[in-house]
Amino acid sequence: MTQSHSPKSPTTSSPVAPDPKPARAPLDDDLSREFQVEPGFERFDQKWDIYNRAHWDESIDPKDFFASYDMAQCVFRESEGFTQWDFALRNAGWHLTDWTSELKEPTEDRREGFSDYYTMHRSGAPTPVALGSPEDTTGRIKKAAEFLGAGRVGVCDLDERWVYARNYSRLTKESKPLELPPEMRHAILVVVPMDYELGKTYPSSLGGAATGSGYTHDLITVLALAQFIRNLGFRAIASLNDTALSIPMAIAAGLGEYGRNGLLITKEYGPRVRIGKVFTDLPLIPDQPTKFGVKEFCEVCDRCTRGCPVNAIPFAEPQSEPPNRSSLAHVTKWTVNAEKCFSYWTSTNTECAICIRVCPYNKDYSKWWVRIGRRLAGTRLRRWMLKLDIALGFGRRVKPTGWWRRGSAR
Ligand code: SF4
Ligand code: SF4
C-alpha cells in the first residue's frame, strides 16, 4: 500500500486530546442511560489494555502467545486444531493485519491497527466534491462501505468519551499522546462477519483463522473506505482496534446491542463480527441505537458464562467497577475479566472465542427459520428459545479435523 500523506494528514493536525483529562460526558444520551455512565467516568488509557499490559506489566505473562504468530517461533502440537496446518492458516488470516501493523513501528513508533490509526493513504482530491443533502451523502457512503466489504455499516457522532485518553507506545513501554484532528465529528462503523463454520471449532488455532481473517477483511474495508472519502476531498482516518473503543461506538451507530460476553451482538451475525471504523469530517446523518431484545435475553441466559473455561464472564448483574484496570470504570455493564481471559489465550497460544461460539445469537441468519427464532428470542418466549437452542445442539464444538476433511465447497 502506498504510504503518502495529504496536507490534511492527521499526523500534522492539531490534537483533540493531547492529555488524559476526563472527557465531558453527555450524561443524558442513549448510551449513558443504557450503561449508567457515572460522573466520575474517565477515558481509557490504552496502556491498560491487556495486550499492551503484556508488554510492560510483569504481572501479565504472555508466555509464547505473541511468538506463536511467527511461524519460525510457533510451537505446533499434535492435538487437533493446533497442528502446523492450523497455525499456518490462522497466521495467514492475520498476515495483512499483522504486516501492516509493523510497517511504521521501527521508524515512527506507530503500530497501526492495534495502537495507532492508519496513515497509509494517498492524498486524495485537493478540492471537495459537491455534496447533495446529508441524507444523500450518508446513503452513498453506506453503499460504498458495503461494496468495499462491510457486512453492516452505521454512523455515529464522535463521542469523545470512547476515544482513548492516551495511546500506548511499545517502543518506550509508556503512554503517548493521541492525536485525532478535532474536525473528525463523525465515525463510520463497519462490521465484517467471521466465518460461521470455522467459528464452530473454537477454541483452536484453526478457529483463530476466522478471527484473523475477519480483522484483515475489516482492514481492507476501512482503508478503502477512508481512501474513498479522501478521494471526495474530505478528511478520513481508518481505524481498527486503535484510537477508540469500537463497541460503544458501534452500539451508538445502531449496529447492535451489548451482550453479557462483553461483545457487540449484531442482528445479522450475532457476536461473530469484527469491528472497524473510519473517522471523518464528512457531513453525515448519525444512526440511532437499535434494540431487538439482547439485554433481556442475556438476563436469562448464561451460556457464555458457563462456557468460559476460566470464569472470566460474570454471572452477576452489571457492575460499575471492573474486575481490574484493563476495563472501563464508572460504567455499569457486564465486564469480562481480561486478565483471566488472556491467561487462557496464553495457555493455548491462540484466540479463544468460546463465548462467541456458544452464544445463541451466533447463527446463520440467511435461513428463514433462524430469523424467526431470533424474533421469538426477543419476546417472552426467550427462556423457551434458550432451552430449544441447547436441545438442538447449537454452540457445540466441532472438531477442527472435521472442518479440514469437509474439503473445498466446490
Ligand atoms: S474468549 Fe474464552 S476465555 Fe475469554 S471470556 Fe470468552 S470464553 Fe472466556
Ligand atoms: S451467550 Fe447468552 S448471556 Fe452470553 S452474550 Fe450470548 S445471549 Fe447473552
Short mmCIF file of C-alpha atoms and ligand atoms in Angstrom, two decimals:
data_model
loop_
_atom_site.label_atom_id
_atom_site.label_comp_id
_atom_site.label_asym_id
_atom_site.label_seq_id
_atom_site.Cartn_x
_atom_site.Cartn_y
_atom_site.Cartn_z
CA MET A 1 0.00 0.00 0.00
CA THR A 2 1.22 3.42 -0.85
CA GLN A 3 2.01 5.48 2.18
CA SER A 4 1.59 9.13 1.49
CA HIS A 5 0.22 11.99 3.49
CA SER A 6 -2.09 14.68 2.36
CA PRO A 7 -1.66 18.24 3.61
CA LYS A 8 -4.72 17.26 5.64
CA SER A 9 -2.82 14.36 7.16
CA PRO A 10 -3.96 13.54 10.68
CA THR A 11 -0.37 13.44 11.84
CA THR A 12 0.05 17.12 11.05
CA SER A 13 -3.21 18.30 12.53
CA SER A 14 -3.72 19.73 15.95
CA PRO A 15 -4.60 17.17 18.58
CA VAL A 16 -8.07 16.91 20.03
CA ALA A 17 -6.92 15.00 23.06
CA PRO A 18 -3.27 15.51 23.93
CA ASP A 19 -3.75 14.99 27.64
CA PRO A 20 -5.60 12.41 29.71
CA LYS A 21 -8.10 14.80 31.27
CA PRO A 22 -11.57 13.31 31.71
CA ALA A 23 -13.93 13.89 28.82
CA ARG A 24 -17.05 15.91 29.39
CA ALA A 25 -19.66 13.19 29.48
CA PRO A 26 -23.08 13.96 27.97
CA LEU A 27 -24.95 12.08 30.66
CA ASP A 28 -28.41 12.07 29.15
CA ASP A 29 -27.75 10.42 25.80
CA ASP A 30 -28.99 6.91 24.94
CA LEU A 31 -25.76 5.11 25.85
CA SER A 32 -25.43 6.96 29.14
CA ARG A 33 -28.89 5.85 30.15
CA GLU A 34 -28.25 2.29 28.94
CA PHE A 35 -24.94 1.92 30.77
CA GLN A 36 -25.39 4.47 33.55
CA VAL A 37 -22.18 6.32 32.81
CA GLU A 38 -21.26 7.92 36.14
CA PRO A 39 -19.90 11.44 36.62
CA GLY A 40 -16.52 10.03 37.77
CA PHE A 41 -16.01 8.41 34.37
CA GLU A 42 -12.58 8.83 32.81
CA ARG A 43 -11.48 7.92 29.34
CA PHE A 44 -9.44 4.75 28.93
CA ASP A 45 -5.67 4.88 28.69
CA GLN A 46 -4.62 2.32 26.09
CA LYS A 47 -1.61 1.41 28.21
CA TRP A 48 -4.01 -0.63 30.37
CA ASP A 49 -5.35 -2.72 27.51
CA ILE A 50 -4.50 -6.31 28.41
CA TYR A 51 -2.44 -6.91 25.26
CA ASN A 52 -0.38 -3.80 25.97
CA ARG A 53 -0.01 -4.71 29.64
CA ALA A 54 1.51 -7.98 28.49
CA HIS A 55 4.42 -5.88 27.15
CA TRP A 56 5.14 -3.79 30.25
CA ASP A 57 3.32 -5.23 33.26
CA GLU A 58 5.26 -8.09 34.82
CA SER A 59 2.09 -9.48 36.38
CA ILE A 60 0.79 -10.33 32.87
CA ASP A 61 2.85 -13.14 31.35
CA PRO A 62 2.20 -13.57 27.60
CA LYS A 63 4.27 -16.78 27.56
CA ASP A 64 4.60 -17.79 23.88
CA PHE A 65 1.32 -16.18 22.76
CA PHE A 66 2.75 -13.35 20.63
CA ALA A 67 5.60 -15.52 19.33
CA SER A 68 3.06 -18.03 18.01
CA TYR A 69 2.12 -15.56 15.26
CA ASP A 70 5.62 -16.07 13.81
CA MET A 71 5.79 -19.50 12.17
CA ALA A 72 9.53 -19.64 12.87
CA GLN A 73 8.85 -19.48 16.61
CA CYS A 74 5.45 -21.12 16.81
CA VAL A 75 5.31 -24.40 18.70
CA PHE A 76 2.88 -26.77 16.99
CA ARG A 77 1.19 -29.62 18.75
CA GLU A 78 -0.18 -32.99 17.75
CA SER A 79 -3.59 -32.18 19.21
CA GLU A 80 -6.15 -31.38 16.56
CA GLY A 81 -6.74 -27.70 15.91
CA PHE A 82 -3.17 -26.86 16.97
CA THR A 83 -1.10 -28.52 14.24
CA GLN A 84 1.15 -26.74 11.76
CA TRP A 85 -1.75 -26.72 9.26
CA ASP A 86 -3.95 -24.95 11.79
CA PHE A 87 -1.43 -22.33 12.89
CA ALA A 88 -0.42 -21.81 9.26
CA LEU A 89 -3.99 -20.87 8.33
CA ARG A 90 -4.50 -18.73 11.44
CA ASN A 91 -1.33 -16.76 10.80
CA ALA A 92 -2.19 -16.41 7.12
CA GLY A 93 -5.57 -14.96 8.13
CA TRP A 94 -3.79 -12.42 10.33
CA HIS A 95 -0.98 -11.77 7.83
CA LEU A 96 -2.06 -8.47 6.28
CA THR A 97 -3.23 -7.00 9.59
CA ASP A 98 0.00 -8.04 11.32
CA TRP A 99 2.27 -6.98 8.48
CA THR A 100 0.75 -3.52 8.14
CA SER A 101 0.94 -3.02 11.91
CA GLU A 102 4.71 -3.49 11.75
CA LEU A 103 5.42 -1.15 8.82
CA LYS A 104 5.81 2.08 10.82
CA GLU A 105 6.70 0.70 14.21
CA PRO A 106 10.51 0.88 13.97
CA THR A 107 10.70 4.37 12.44
CA GLU A 108 7.59 6.22 13.61
CA ASP A 109 6.59 4.40 16.79
CA ARG A 110 3.23 3.61 15.24
CA ARG A 111 1.63 0.19 15.49
CA GLU A 112 -1.21 0.88 13.12
CA GLY A 113 -4.44 -1.02 13.57
CA PHE A 114 -3.59 -2.10 17.12
CA SER A 115 -2.32 1.07 18.85
CA ASP A 116 -2.41 3.82 16.23
CA TYR A 117 -4.81 4.63 13.43
CA TYR A 118 -3.79 4.04 9.84
CA THR A 119 -1.85 6.67 7.90
CA MET A 120 -1.22 4.64 4.76
CA HIS A 121 -3.37 6.69 2.40
CA ARG A 122 -2.91 8.66 -0.79
CA SER A 123 -3.58 12.39 -0.61
CA GLY A 124 -6.99 12.26 -2.28
CA ALA A 125 -8.66 15.15 -4.10
CA PRO A 126 -7.43 18.69 -3.35
CA THR A 127 -10.95 20.14 -3.58
CA PRO A 128 -14.12 18.70 -2.08
CA VAL A 129 -16.79 17.20 -4.30
CA ALA A 130 -20.17 18.94 -4.44
CA LEU A 131 -22.41 17.21 -1.92
CA GLY A 132 -26.15 16.70 -2.03
CA SER A 133 -28.17 16.54 1.16
CA PRO A 134 -26.60 14.88 4.24
CA GLU A 135 -29.11 12.05 3.75
CA ASP A 136 -27.87 11.52 0.19
CA THR A 137 -24.22 11.65 1.30
CA THR A 138 -24.85 9.18 4.12
CA GLY A 139 -26.63 6.80 1.77
CA ARG A 140 -23.77 6.91 -0.74
CA ILE A 141 -21.17 6.32 1.96
CA LYS A 142 -23.06 3.31 3.28
CA LYS A 143 -23.47 1.94 -0.22
CA ALA A 144 -19.73 2.31 -0.83
CA ALA A 145 -18.87 0.72 2.54
CA GLU A 146 -20.98 -2.33 1.73
CA PHE A 147 -19.43 -2.57 -1.72
CA LEU A 148 -15.96 -2.41 -0.16
CA GLY A 149 -16.68 -5.31 2.20
CA ALA A 150 -18.78 -4.21 5.17
CA GLY A 151 -21.41 -6.68 6.35
CA ARG A 152 -23.23 -3.77 8.00
CA VAL A 153 -22.42 -0.10 8.33
CA GLY A 154 -23.65 2.64 10.65
CA VAL A 155 -22.78 6.22 11.54
CA CYS A 156 -22.43 7.92 14.91
CA ASP A 157 -21.33 11.30 16.17
CA LEU A 158 -17.81 11.05 17.53
CA ASP A 159 -18.33 10.80 21.29
CA GLU A 160 -15.10 11.87 22.96
CA ARG A 161 -15.73 9.54 25.91
CA TRP A 162 -14.89 6.49 23.82
CA VAL A 163 -11.67 7.95 22.38
CA TYR A 164 -8.64 6.76 24.31
CA ALA A 165 -7.16 9.31 26.70
CA ARG A 166 -3.71 8.28 25.52
CA ASN A 167 -2.13 5.81 23.15
CA TYR A 168 0.47 3.20 24.04
CA SER A 169 4.00 3.08 22.68
CA ARG A 170 5.58 -0.35 22.52
CA LEU A 171 8.96 1.28 21.91
CA THR A 172 9.02 3.23 25.18
CA LYS A 173 6.53 0.99 27.02
CA GLU A 174 4.76 4.19 28.11
CA SER A 175 1.66 6.13 27.19
CA LYS A 176 1.99 8.68 24.42
CA PRO A 177 -0.32 11.47 23.20
CA LEU A 178 -3.18 10.51 20.94
CA GLU A 179 -3.69 12.95 18.10
CA LEU A 180 -7.02 12.93 16.34
CA PRO A 181 -7.96 16.02 14.32
CA PRO A 182 -10.80 17.93 16.00
CA GLU A 183 -12.62 18.18 12.67
CA MET A 184 -13.45 14.47 12.87
CA ARG A 185 -17.00 14.83 14.07
CA HIS A 186 -18.38 11.53 12.84
CA ALA A 187 -17.37 7.90 12.80
CA ILE A 188 -18.48 5.32 10.27
CA LEU A 189 -18.65 1.93 11.92
CA VAL A 190 -18.40 -1.24 9.87
CA VAL A 191 -18.80 -4.84 10.94
CA VAL A 192 -17.38 -7.74 9.00
CA PRO A 193 -18.65 -11.23 9.83
CA MET A 194 -16.28 -14.01 10.80
CA ASP A 195 -16.65 -17.42 9.18
CA TYR A 196 -19.51 -19.32 10.82
CA GLU A 197 -18.24 -22.86 10.18
CA LEU A 198 -14.68 -22.12 11.28
CA GLY A 199 -16.03 -20.43 14.41
CA LYS A 200 -17.56 -23.74 15.50
CA THR A 201 -14.03 -25.04 16.16
CA TYR A 202 -13.21 -22.54 18.93
CA PRO A 203 -11.05 -22.90 20.91
CA SER A 204 -8.39 -23.83 18.37
CA SER A 205 -5.72 -22.09 16.38
CA LEU A 206 -7.77 -23.10 13.33
CA GLY A 207 -10.69 -21.08 14.74
CA GLY A 208 -8.25 -18.19 15.17
CA ALA A 209 -8.09 -18.08 11.38
CA ALA A 210 -11.69 -16.80 11.43
CA THR A 211 -10.65 -14.03 13.82
CA GLY A 212 -7.55 -13.02 11.86
CA SER A 213 -9.32 -13.19 8.54
CA GLY A 214 -12.18 -11.09 9.95
CA TYR A 215 -9.78 -8.38 11.03
CA THR A 216 -7.95 -8.46 7.72
CA HIS A 217 -11.19 -8.02 5.76
CA ASP A 218 -12.07 -5.21 8.16
CA LEU A 219 -8.71 -3.60 7.46
CA ILE A 220 -9.24 -3.74 3.71
CA THR A 221 -12.72 -2.25 4.09
CA VAL A 222 -11.80 0.68 6.35
CA LEU A 223 -8.65 1.55 4.41
CA ALA A 224 -10.57 1.58 1.13
CA LEU A 225 -13.50 3.49 2.64
CA ALA A 226 -11.21 6.14 4.13
CA GLN A 227 -9.45 6.48 0.78
CA PHE A 228 -12.83 6.84 -0.96
CA ILE A 229 -13.73 9.74 1.33
CA ARG A 230 -10.31 11.34 0.75
CA ASN A 231 -10.87 10.94 -2.97
CA LEU A 232 -14.02 13.03 -2.47
CA GLY A 233 -11.87 15.76 -0.95
CA PHE A 234 -12.74 15.24 2.73
CA ARG A 235 -10.78 14.01 5.70
CA ALA A 236 -10.92 10.37 6.74
CA ILE A 237 -8.90 8.17 9.07
CA ALA A 238 -9.16 4.38 9.07
CA SER A 239 -9.04 2.60 12.41
CA LEU A 240 -9.27 -0.98 13.68
CA ASN A 241 -8.67 -1.70 17.39
CA ASP A 242 -6.73 1.52 17.91
CA THR A 243 -7.72 5.05 18.97
CA ALA A 244 -11.21 4.46 20.40
CA LEU A 245 -13.44 1.81 21.91
CA SER A 246 -15.27 0.25 19.00
CA ILE A 247 -18.14 -1.43 20.86
CA PRO A 248 -19.92 1.62 22.35
CA MET A 249 -19.44 3.42 19.06
CA ALA A 250 -20.95 0.51 17.12
CA ILE A 251 -23.91 0.48 19.52
CA ALA A 252 -24.35 4.23 19.06
CA ALA A 253 -24.23 3.66 15.29
CA GLY A 254 -27.16 1.26 15.52
CA LEU A 255 -25.21 -1.90 14.69
CA GLY A 256 -26.29 -3.97 17.67
CA GLU A 257 -26.64 -4.36 21.42
CA TYR A 258 -24.23 -5.16 24.22
CA GLY A 259 -24.05 -8.76 25.49
CA ARG A 260 -23.10 -10.38 28.76
CA ASN A 261 -19.98 -11.68 26.99
CA GLY A 262 -18.78 -8.09 26.64
CA LEU A 263 -19.26 -8.11 22.87
CA LEU A 264 -21.38 -6.33 20.31
CA ILE A 265 -24.33 -8.56 19.38
CA THR A 266 -25.46 -7.72 15.88
CA LYS A 267 -28.83 -8.65 14.43
CA GLU A 268 -27.28 -10.10 11.27
CA TYR A 269 -24.37 -12.15 12.68
CA GLY A 270 -24.75 -12.14 16.45
CA PRO A 271 -21.39 -11.62 18.20
CA ARG A 272 -19.49 -13.20 15.27
CA VAL A 273 -18.11 -9.91 13.91
CA ARG A 274 -15.02 -7.76 13.87
CA ILE A 275 -15.49 -4.01 14.03
CA GLY A 276 -13.69 -1.32 12.06
CA LYS A 277 -14.22 2.43 11.93
CA VAL A 278 -13.47 5.49 9.86
CA PHE A 279 -13.30 8.94 11.45
CA THR A 280 -14.33 11.73 9.10
CA ASP A 281 -15.36 15.36 8.77
CA LEU A 282 -17.87 14.48 6.04
CA PRO A 283 -21.34 15.77 7.00
CA LEU A 284 -23.34 12.64 7.78
CA ILE A 285 -26.60 11.69 9.49
CA PRO A 286 -25.97 9.58 12.59
CA ASP A 287 -27.96 6.39 13.17
CA GLN A 288 -29.82 5.61 16.38
CA PRO A 289 -29.12 2.71 18.76
CA THR A 290 -31.22 -0.36 17.98
CA LYS A 291 -32.96 -2.88 20.25
CA PHE A 292 -34.00 -6.43 19.48
CA GLY A 293 -34.11 -7.96 22.95
CA VAL A 294 -30.45 -8.89 23.60
CA LYS A 295 -30.24 -7.40 27.09
CA GLU A 296 -33.40 -9.18 28.23
CA PHE A 297 -32.18 -12.44 26.67
CA CYS A 298 -28.78 -12.16 28.38
CA GLU A 299 -30.59 -11.72 31.71
CA VAL A 300 -31.97 -15.25 31.41
CA CYS A 301 -29.02 -16.80 29.55
CA ASP A 302 -25.61 -17.75 30.90
CA ARG A 303 -24.22 -19.90 28.12
CA CYS A 304 -21.13 -17.73 27.69
CA THR A 305 -20.55 -17.61 31.45
CA ARG A 306 -20.80 -21.38 31.77
CA GLY A 307 -18.77 -21.95 28.63
CA CYS A 308 -15.82 -19.79 29.65
CA PRO A 309 -13.00 -22.08 30.81
CA VAL A 310 -11.57 -19.52 33.25
CA ASN A 311 -14.76 -17.98 34.70
CA ALA A 312 -13.99 -14.63 33.13
CA ILE A 313 -17.62 -13.74 32.31
CA PRO A 314 -19.81 -12.57 35.19
CA PHE A 315 -22.92 -14.35 36.44
CA ALA A 316 -23.75 -11.24 38.42
CA GLU A 317 -25.71 -8.16 37.49
CA PRO A 318 -23.89 -5.42 35.56
CA GLN A 319 -21.40 -3.58 37.79
CA SER A 320 -19.80 -0.15 37.53
CA GLU A 321 -16.45 -1.28 38.92
CA PRO A 322 -14.42 -3.51 36.61
CA PRO A 323 -12.52 -6.57 37.87
CA ASN A 324 -9.18 -4.92 37.07
CA ARG A 325 -7.65 -1.90 35.31
CA SER A 326 -7.93 -3.40 31.84
CA SER A 327 -11.57 -2.31 31.55
CA LEU A 328 -13.55 0.93 31.83
CA ALA A 329 -14.60 2.06 35.29
CA HIS A 330 -17.73 4.04 36.24
CA VAL A 331 -19.83 2.45 33.51
CA THR A 332 -22.48 -0.04 34.65
CA LYS A 333 -22.14 -3.07 32.40
CA TRP A 334 -21.16 -6.70 32.26
CA THR A 335 -17.38 -6.75 32.09
CA VAL A 336 -15.21 -9.70 31.11
CA ASN A 337 -12.19 -10.21 33.36
CA ALA A 338 -9.49 -9.50 30.78
CA GLU A 339 -6.71 -10.90 32.96
CA LYS A 340 -8.43 -14.27 33.28
CA CYS A 341 -9.41 -14.30 29.61
CA PHE A 342 -5.89 -13.53 28.41
CA SER A 343 -4.44 -16.16 30.75
CA TYR A 344 -6.46 -18.77 28.84
CA TRP A 345 -5.27 -17.43 25.50
CA THR A 346 -1.65 -17.71 26.64
CA SER A 347 -2.25 -21.27 27.82
CA THR A 348 -3.38 -22.30 24.32
CA ASN A 349 -1.32 -19.79 22.29
CA THR A 350 -4.37 -18.73 20.35
CA GLU A 351 -7.61 -16.76 20.47
CA CYS A 352 -10.41 -18.45 22.35
CA ALA A 353 -13.89 -17.07 21.45
CA ILE A 354 -15.87 -19.88 23.08
CA CYS A 355 -18.15 -17.05 24.22
CA ILE A 356 -18.89 -16.33 20.57
CA ARG A 357 -19.36 -19.98 19.61
CA VAL A 358 -21.89 -20.79 22.34
CA CYS A 359 -23.92 -17.58 22.15
CA PRO A 360 -27.46 -18.33 20.90
CA TYR A 361 -27.21 -15.22 18.72
CA ASN A 362 -24.32 -16.81 16.81
CA LYS A 363 -26.32 -18.20 13.93
CA ASP A 364 -26.54 -18.28 10.16
CA TYR A 365 -29.35 -15.77 9.60
CA SER A 366 -29.63 -16.48 5.91
CA LYS A 367 -32.11 -19.21 6.97
CA TRP A 368 -35.70 -18.02 7.48
CA TRP A 369 -36.37 -20.26 10.46
CA VAL A 370 -33.29 -18.86 12.23
CA ARG A 371 -34.63 -15.35 11.74
CA ILE A 372 -37.97 -16.42 13.24
CA GLY A 373 -36.06 -17.87 16.21
CA ARG A 374 -34.32 -14.53 16.70
CA ARG A 375 -37.62 -12.73 16.72
CA LEU A 376 -39.05 -15.13 19.31
CA ALA A 377 -35.89 -14.74 21.42
CA GLY A 378 -36.87 -11.08 21.74
CA THR A 379 -40.25 -11.95 23.29
CA ARG A 380 -41.47 -13.56 26.49
CA LEU A 381 -40.66 -16.91 24.89
CA ARG A 382 -36.95 -16.24 25.41
CA ARG A 383 -36.47 -18.89 28.12
CA TRP A 384 -38.14 -21.46 25.90
CA MET A 385 -36.00 -20.41 22.95
CA LEU A 386 -32.89 -20.79 25.10
CA LYS A 387 -33.86 -24.35 26.04
CA LEU A 388 -34.59 -25.13 22.41
CA ASP A 389 -31.23 -23.74 21.37
CA ILE A 390 -29.43 -26.05 23.78
CA ALA A 391 -31.61 -29.06 22.89
CA LEU A 392 -30.89 -28.61 19.19
CA GLY A 393 -27.15 -28.64 19.85
CA PHE A 394 -26.30 -25.12 18.76
CA GLY A 395 -23.00 -23.90 20.12
CA ARG A 396 -21.41 -27.35 20.39
CA ARG A 397 -17.77 -27.51 19.37
CA VAL A 398 -16.97 -29.12 16.00
CA LYS A 399 -13.66 -30.93 15.74
CA PRO A 400 -11.14 -28.96 13.65
CA THR A 401 -10.24 -32.11 11.69
CA GLY A 402 -13.87 -32.27 10.59
CA TRP A 403 -13.55 -28.79 9.08
CA TRP A 404 -10.46 -29.81 7.12
CA ARG A 405 -11.96 -33.13 6.00
CA ARG A 406 -15.01 -31.49 4.51
CA GLY A 407 -12.63 -30.07 1.93
CA SER A 408 -13.46 -27.39 -0.57
CA ALA A 409 -17.10 -26.48 -1.05
CA ARG A 410 -16.57 -26.62 -4.83
S1 SF4 B 1 -12.60 -15.57 24.92
FE1 SF4 B 1 -12.68 -17.54 26.03
S2 SF4 B 1 -11.53 -17.15 27.90
FE2 SF4 B 1 -12.07 -15.15 27.06
S3 SF4 B 1 -14.02 -14.59 28.01
FE3 SF4 B 1 -14.53 -15.61 26.08
S4 SF4 B 1 -14.81 -17.76 26.66
FE4 SF4 B 1 -13.70 -16.78 28.35
S1 SF4 B 2 -24.33 -16.48 25.49
FE1 SF4 B 2 -26.29 -15.77 26.33
S2 SF4 B 2 -25.73 -14.44 28.04
FE2 SF4 B 2 -23.93 -14.68 26.79
S3 SF4 B 2 -23.95 -12.95 25.38
FE3 SF4 B 2 -24.93 -14.64 24.31
S4 SF4 B 2 -27.11 -14.40 24.75
FE4 SF4 B 2 -26.00 -13.12 26.23
#
